[in-house]
Amino acid sequence: MAPKAKNFINDIKPWKTEWCINVKAVHSWRQQTKFGGDSLEMILADETVSILNIIINIICIVSVCNNISSFFFQGAKIHASCKQGFVPKVQRDFPINQWRVIDTFFVSPAKGHYRTTAHPYRISITNDTSFSSSDVKIDNLFLSLASFKSISSGDLDPDFLIGKISYFICLLLTYNCIL
């Protein structure tokens, strides 16, 4: 049997379930709703590199700030969830901050208020989902921080969570610039 092609998060669409992606779980939490019951929610990131990341890393290397350059690495992110029955399997086979190859999952449109990522789709982990070790070993935070100007001006889409850390860091940067 031929090996499956690896896909990036930005490549996946809802028309099939046989996707295979290299991802890192960067955050997870338990959620309980009256409609969906108990679930495990996660933010997954892949190793996608944008042109902006490459330029920033080159500037940092030239400026001899190589340690800072890894902070700017930003992979594509997607929201993933699994129902209560699959939580022990996911927690055992896919620990936080570990890279895994995920195979066979359901993809559906991401909708509603307070979306956790800008990706148009979300992943649902099913009984058929498998996890295997990955060769990717990128130890970065995968942060996407909003600028203070965009937060304070109200330009951001209120359906996306910007996080308290973004607001706090922007306040600190603004305060230091005023001094």
XYZ file of N, CA and C in Angstrom:
537
model
N 0.840 -1.182 0.000
C 0.000 0.000 0.000
C 0.884 1.245 0.000
N 0.610 2.165 -0.881
C 1.396 3.395 -0.996
C 1.150 4.288 0.209
N 2.189 4.998 0.671
C 1.985 5.907 1.804
C 1.079 7.068 1.406
N 0.311 7.535 2.375
C -0.587 8.661 2.116
C 0.200 9.958 2.027
N -0.272 10.833 1.192
C 0.345 12.154 1.076
C 0.040 12.965 2.322
N 0.980 13.745 2.766
C 0.768 14.628 3.911
C 0.155 15.927 3.404
N -0.798 16.422 4.125
C -1.455 17.672 3.767
C -1.175 18.718 4.832
N -1.314 19.972 4.452
C -1.239 21.065 5.408
C -2.649 21.414 5.860
N -2.754 22.082 6.991
C -4.057 22.464 7.538
C -4.848 23.289 6.532
N -4.188 24.192 5.833
C -4.907 25.044 4.877
C -5.401 24.294 3.649
N -4.962 23.049 3.470
C -5.398 22.247 2.323
C -6.673 21.453 2.586
N -7.006 21.208 3.838
C -8.122 20.305 4.117
C -9.476 20.963 3.856
N -10.390 20.158 3.341
C -11.750 20.589 2.990
C -12.727 19.527 3.480
N -14.002 19.866 3.607
C -14.968 18.911 4.158
C -15.421 17.797 3.227
N -14.951 17.704 2.018
C -15.486 16.730 1.076
C -14.912 15.325 1.222
N -13.973 15.105 2.140
C -13.481 13.751 2.393
C -12.984 13.637 3.828
N -12.749 12.411 4.292
C -12.274 12.197 5.656
C -10.877 11.601 5.699
N -10.324 11.247 4.570
C -9.027 10.571 4.515
C -7.855 11.550 4.434
N -7.868 12.584 5.242
C -6.766 13.530 5.286
C -5.682 12.993 6.206
N -4.460 13.454 6.007
C -3.331 13.059 6.836
C -2.471 14.301 7.061
N -2.406 14.788 8.298
C -1.710 16.042 8.586
C -0.721 15.872 9.731
N 0.377 16.623 9.667
C 1.350 16.743 10.751
C 0.943 17.946 11.589
N 0.622 17.736 12.863
C 0.181 18.857 13.694
C 0.722 18.739 15.115
N 0.693 19.874 15.783
C 1.063 19.962 17.192
C -0.140 20.526 17.935
N -0.514 19.896 19.029
C -1.588 20.425 19.870
C -0.992 21.529 20.732
N -1.380 22.775 20.468
C -0.797 23.897 21.206
C -1.631 24.310 22.412
N -2.886 23.888 22.451
C -3.741 24.219 23.602
C -4.937 23.271 23.618
N -5.420 22.946 24.809
C -6.635 22.129 24.903
C -7.423 22.518 26.148
N -8.706 22.235 26.123
C -9.582 22.483 27.264
C -10.796 21.585 27.165
N -11.417 21.333 28.311
C -12.656 20.556 28.341
C -13.824 21.530 28.267
N -14.863 21.115 27.585
C -16.037 21.966 27.414
C -17.288 21.128 27.597
N -18.272 21.722 28.232
C -19.547 21.039 28.399
C -20.664 21.981 27.954
N -21.503 21.472 27.029
C -22.657 22.232 26.577
C -23.887 21.364 26.716
N -25.036 22.012 26.816
C -26.266 21.230 26.958
C -26.631 20.511 25.658
N -26.116 20.988 24.524
C -26.424 20.344 23.245
C -25.403 19.266 22.878
N -24.126 19.533 23.119
C -23.080 18.613 22.693
C -22.520 17.721 23.778
N -22.854 17.990 25.031
C -22.299 17.206 26.129
C -20.852 17.581 26.408
N -20.124 16.669 27.024
C -18.728 16.896 27.385
C -17.833 16.613 26.179
N -16.846 17.480 25.957
C -15.925 17.288 24.834
C -14.555 17.835 25.196
N -13.568 17.418 24.424
C -12.213 17.951 24.521
C -11.992 18.819 23.292
N -11.643 20.071 23.506
C -11.403 21.028 22.420
C -9.911 21.315 22.358
N -9.387 21.494 21.146
C -7.952 21.732 20.970
C -7.692 22.733 19.851
N -6.556 23.381 19.945
C -6.033 24.194 18.850
C -4.821 23.443 18.318
N -4.848 23.135 17.021
C -3.755 22.424 16.375
C -3.026 23.367 15.423
N -1.706 23.233 15.327
C -0.898 24.036 14.411
C -0.037 23.111 13.574
N 0.213 23.506 12.326
C 1.107 22.711 11.477
C 2.392 23.491 11.225
N 3.255 22.940 10.382
C 4.567 23.549 10.150
C 4.595 24.500 8.967
N 3.445 25.019 8.564
C 3.385 25.963 7.451
C 4.258 27.176 7.757
N 5.030 27.589 6.775
C 5.876 28.773 6.916
C 5.449 29.785 5.859
N 5.186 31.007 6.284
C 4.811 32.049 5.329
C 6.054 32.831 4.893
N 5.915 33.586 3.840
C 7.009 34.435 3.356
C 7.420 35.425 4.446
N 6.450 35.957 5.187
C 6.753 36.902 6.270
C 7.639 36.236 7.317
N 7.348 34.979 7.688
C 8.174 34.260 8.655
C 9.606 34.130 8.152
N 9.770 33.807 6.868
C 11.105 33.650 6.304
C 11.870 34.967 6.366
N 11.222 36.066 5.998
C 11.868 37.379 6.029
C 12.271 37.750 7.454
N 11.372 37.548 8.426
C 11.682 37.878 9.822
C 12.848 37.036 10.316
N 12.842 35.744 9.996
C 13.939 34.878 10.429
C 15.267 35.298 9.807
N 15.268 35.698 8.529
C 16.499 36.153 7.885
C 17.008 37.420 8.558
N 16.114 38.353 8.835
C 16.506 39.601 9.506
C 17.096 39.301 10.874
N 16.458 38.400 11.615
C 16.953 38.063 12.948
C 18.306 37.367 12.889
N 18.511 36.501 11.911
C 19.794 35.810 11.784
C 20.890 36.816 11.442
N 20.594 37.727 10.516
C 21.567 38.751 10.139
C 21.843 39.675 11.319
N 20.832 39.956 12.127
C 20.979 40.857 13.268
C 21.507 40.142 14.504
N 21.893 38.888 14.385
C 22.418 38.063 15.462
C 21.417 37.948 16.615
N 20.150 37.810 16.280
C 19.149 37.539 17.309
C 18.465 36.215 16.971
N 19.262 35.222 16.694
C 18.764 33.928 16.245
C 17.800 33.290 17.240
N 17.999 33.507 18.535
C 17.102 32.914 19.531
C 15.695 33.484 19.431
N 15.574 34.726 19.034
C 14.258 35.352 18.929
C 13.532 34.897 17.667
N 14.269 34.535 16.634
C 13.629 34.221 15.361
C 12.644 33.068 15.466
N 12.907 32.088 16.316
C 11.986 30.956 16.426
C 10.642 31.381 17.014
N 10.609 32.465 17.753
C 9.365 32.962 18.330
C 8.372 33.360 17.241
N 8.875 33.808 16.091
C 8.012 34.320 15.039
C 7.458 33.243 14.109
N 7.877 31.998 14.292
C 7.354 30.918 13.454
C 5.864 30.780 13.736
N 5.076 30.788 12.685
C 3.626 30.720 12.876
C 3.021 29.746 11.883
N 2.589 28.602 12.358
C 1.930 27.632 11.498
C 0.454 27.954 11.365
N -0.177 27.332 10.375
C -1.628 27.468 10.236
C -2.285 26.759 11.419
N -3.386 27.295 11.893
C -4.073 26.728 13.056
C -5.510 26.357 12.715
N -6.000 25.328 13.414
C -7.375 24.882 13.230
C -7.914 24.381 14.559
N -9.211 24.543 14.754
C -9.889 24.055 15.954
C -10.218 22.572 15.748
N -9.982 21.765 16.772
C -10.323 20.337 16.715
C -11.091 19.969 17.973
N -11.988 19.012 17.857
C -12.736 18.573 19.033
C -13.001 17.077 18.953
N -13.248 16.496 20.124
C -13.640 15.088 20.178
C -14.665 14.918 21.290
N -15.586 14.039 21.061
C -16.647 13.762 22.033
C -16.087 12.987 23.216
N -16.858 12.940 24.272
C -16.442 12.358 25.536
C -15.897 10.927 25.395
N -16.486 10.127 24.545
C -16.054 8.745 24.402
C -14.653 8.577 23.852
N -14.137 9.596 23.136
C -12.814 9.501 22.525
C -11.743 10.251 23.319
N -12.144 10.950 24.385
C -11.208 11.787 25.141
C -10.031 10.975 25.704
N -10.244 9.823 26.358
C -9.083 9.081 26.885
C -8.078 8.693 25.789
N -8.564 8.279 24.631
C -7.688 7.918 23.510
C -6.870 9.121 23.057
N -7.526 10.273 22.918
C -6.835 11.480 22.442
C -5.816 11.945 23.475
N -6.189 11.954 24.746
C -5.253 12.395 25.778
C -4.050 11.464 25.881
N -4.241 10.196 25.646
C -3.147 9.223 25.708
C -2.243 9.323 24.478
N -2.848 9.401 23.286
C -2.084 9.328 22.041
C -1.652 10.673 21.468
N -2.197 11.770 21.981
C -1.900 13.085 21.409
C -1.723 14.126 22.515
N -0.604 14.035 23.261
C -0.379 14.991 24.355
C -0.107 16.406 23.843
N -0.378 17.360 24.679
C -0.139 18.776 24.351
C 1.352 18.990 24.087
N 1.662 19.862 23.140
C 3.019 20.237 22.738
C 3.816 19.102 22.114
N 3.134 18.083 21.613
C 3.786 16.990 20.911
C 3.296 16.965 19.463
N 4.197 16.697 18.549
C 3.845 16.590 17.134
C 3.349 15.188 16.841
N 2.246 15.091 16.097
C 1.689 13.800 15.698
C 1.190 13.898 14.258
N 1.136 12.751 13.603
C 0.478 12.645 12.316
C -0.932 12.160 12.611
N -1.930 12.941 12.197
C -3.332 12.575 12.415
C -3.898 12.131 11.080
N -4.587 11.016 11.118
C -5.123 10.413 9.908
C -6.599 10.091 10.108
N -7.410 10.377 9.121
C -8.842 10.044 9.074
C -9.628 10.794 10.157
N -10.165 11.907 9.783
C -10.992 12.724 10.677
C -12.050 13.431 9.850
N -13.045 13.937 10.530
C -14.162 14.607 9.883
C -13.878 16.104 9.854
N -14.142 16.755 8.744
C -13.943 18.202 8.587
C -15.293 18.848 8.329
N -15.601 19.901 9.083
C -16.876 20.601 8.919
C -16.635 22.110 8.990
N -17.586 22.907 8.497
C -17.431 24.364 8.572
C -17.361 24.846 10.014
N -16.482 25.799 10.267
C -16.395 26.446 11.575
C -17.349 27.625 11.546
N -18.293 27.632 12.456
C -19.276 28.718 12.449
C -19.634 29.103 13.870
N -20.378 30.178 13.978
C -20.819 30.637 15.283
C -19.945 31.745 15.829
N -20.348 32.228 16.976
C -19.599 33.290 17.650
C -18.441 32.702 18.432
N -17.435 33.519 18.679
C -16.279 33.164 19.502
C -15.506 31.987 18.936
N -15.182 32.059 17.670
C -14.346 31.039 17.044
C -12.909 31.196 17.532
N -12.233 30.086 17.681
C -10.883 30.110 18.242
C -9.789 30.290 17.194
N -10.079 30.021 15.942
C -9.105 30.237 14.869
C -9.820 30.887 13.678
N -9.027 31.420 12.775
C -9.598 32.047 11.585
C -9.843 31.026 10.473
N -9.476 29.789 10.692
C -9.655 28.763 9.666
C -11.143 28.557 9.390
N -11.535 28.414 8.122
C -12.961 28.271 7.804
C -13.566 26.916 8.202
N -12.711 25.942 8.562
C -13.203 24.623 8.933
C -12.698 24.220 10.311
N -13.275 23.156 10.836
C -12.831 22.587 12.098
C -12.750 21.081 11.942
N -11.975 20.442 12.797
C -11.761 19.001 12.752
C -12.538 18.333 13.882
N -13.179 17.209 13.568
C -13.805 16.367 14.584
C -13.084 15.027 14.584
N -12.556 14.665 15.729
C -11.852 13.398 15.881
C -12.887 12.307 16.116
N -12.758 11.217 15.379
C -13.730 10.123 15.455
C -13.042 8.840 15.913
N -13.806 7.773 15.975
C -13.257 6.467 16.349
C -12.238 5.974 15.322
N -12.361 6.402 14.066
C -11.443 5.987 13.005
C -10.153 6.797 12.962
N -10.088 7.872 13.725
C -8.902 8.731 13.723
C -7.722 7.992 14.346
N -6.573 8.080 13.668
C -5.366 7.459 14.223
C -4.288 8.513 14.421
N -3.453 8.272 15.414
C -2.348 9.170 15.745
C -1.055 8.370 15.657
N -0.041 8.941 15.025
C 1.269 8.293 14.984
C 2.347 9.351 15.188
N 3.535 8.918 15.524
C 4.609 9.869 15.790
C 4.978 10.628 14.512
N 5.547 11.783 14.710
C 5.902 12.661 13.598
C 7.384 12.987 13.645
N 7.965 13.232 12.482
C 9.367 13.634 12.407
C 9.548 15.124 12.676
N 8.480 15.892 12.625
C 8.562 17.338 12.835
C 8.822 17.609 14.311
N 9.798 18.457 14.590
C 10.155 18.800 15.971
C 10.381 20.307 16.081
N 9.341 21.081 15.955
C 9.437 22.538 16.063
C 8.890 22.929 17.432
N 9.735 23.522 18.269
C 9.324 23.887 19.627
C 9.044 25.379 19.724
N 8.007 25.817 19.064
C 7.633 27.227 19.092
C 6.258 27.396 19.703
N 5.916 28.635 20.028
C 4.656 28.921 20.696
C 3.470 29.032 19.750
N 3.716 29.319 18.474
C 2.660 29.473 17.479
C 1.644 30.540 17.898
N 2.148 31.672 18.348
C 1.272 32.768 18.765
C 0.864 33.615 17.573
N -0.363 34.082 17.601
C -0.875 35.044 16.628
C -1.475 36.189 17.428
N -0.674 37.190 17.701
C -1.125 38.283 18.553
C -1.676 39.435 17.720
N -2.783 39.950 18.160
C -3.388 41.117 17.513
C -2.672 42.374 17.979
N -2.586 43.376 17.117
C -1.935 44.624 17.495
C -2.850 45.424 18.423
N -2.234 46.255 19.251
C -3.007 47.076 20.179
C -3.935 48.023 19.417
N -3.434 48.569 18.318
C -4.241 49.505 17.533
C -5.513 48.832 17.017
N -5.389 47.600 16.514
C -6.574 46.917 15.985
C -7.532 46.515 17.107
N -7.005 46.215 18.297
C -7.873 45.865 19.428
C -8.626 47.095 19.908
N -7.880 48.202 20.137
C -8.505 49.393 20.703
C -9.434 50.104 19.720
N -9.187 49.956 18.418
C -10.034 50.634 17.434
C -11.329 49.870 17.151
N -11.378 48.609 17.562
C -12.574 47.804 17.312
C -12.645 47.254 15.900
N -11.507 47.249 15.186
C -11.478 46.759 13.810
C -11.562 45.238 13.698
N -11.306 44.529 14.781
C -11.274 43.069 14.723
C -12.681 42.482 14.698
N -12.813 41.355 14.039
C -14.077 40.627 13.974
C -14.389 40.074 15.364
N -15.517 40.441 15.968
C -15.823 39.984 17.323
C -16.111 38.487 17.414
N -16.247 37.799 16.282
C -16.477 36.359 16.316
C -15.197 35.563 16.564
N -14.040 36.216 16.502
C -12.776 35.539 16.741
C -12.219 35.974 18.082
N -11.754 35.022 18.863
C -11.161 35.328 20.157
C -9.756 35.873 19.942
N -9.444 37.008 20.586
C -8.108 37.563 20.449
C -7.264 37.239 21.664
N -7.872 36.821 22.740
C -7.130 36.378 23.910
C -6.664 37.511 24.787
N -6.670 37.246 26.079
C -6.225 38.242 27.053
C -4.745 38.520 26.924
N -3.954 37.508 26.542
C -2.517 37.720 26.425
C -2.201 38.746 25.338
N -2.933 38.738 24.233
C -2.704 39.720 23.165
C -2.956 41.121 23.689
N -4.055 41.281 24.392
C -4.419 42.586 24.925
C -3.375 43.045 25.945
N -2.950 42.148 26.813
C -1.989 42.476 27.852
C -0.644 42.874 27.250
N -0.160 42.110 26.294
C 1.121 42.424 25.660
C 1.046 43.757 24.925
N -0.068 44.002 24.236
C -0.219 45.278 23.526
C -0.254 46.445 24.499
N -0.888 46.272 25.653
C -0.897 47.319 26.670
C 0.515 47.589 27.177
N 1.274 46.526 27.441
C 2.649 46.692 27.907
C 3.494 47.416 26.864
N 3.363 47.027 25.612
C 4.145 47.668 24.555
C 3.775 49.141 24.415
N 2.489 49.441 24.496
C 2.043 50.821 24.398
C 2.547 51.633 25.589
N 2.468 51.067 26.791
C 2.926 51.756 27.990
C 4.412 52.040 27.902
N 5.209 51.084 27.451
C 6.650 51.283 27.327
C 6.993 52.316 26.258
N 6.175 52.382 25.197
C 6.439 53.375 24.138
C 6.130 54.792 24.606
N 5.181 54.927 25.528
C 4.803 56.248 26.028
C 5.877 56.808 26.938
N 6.543 55.923 27.719
C 7.567 56.368 28.669
C 8.734 56.985 28.044
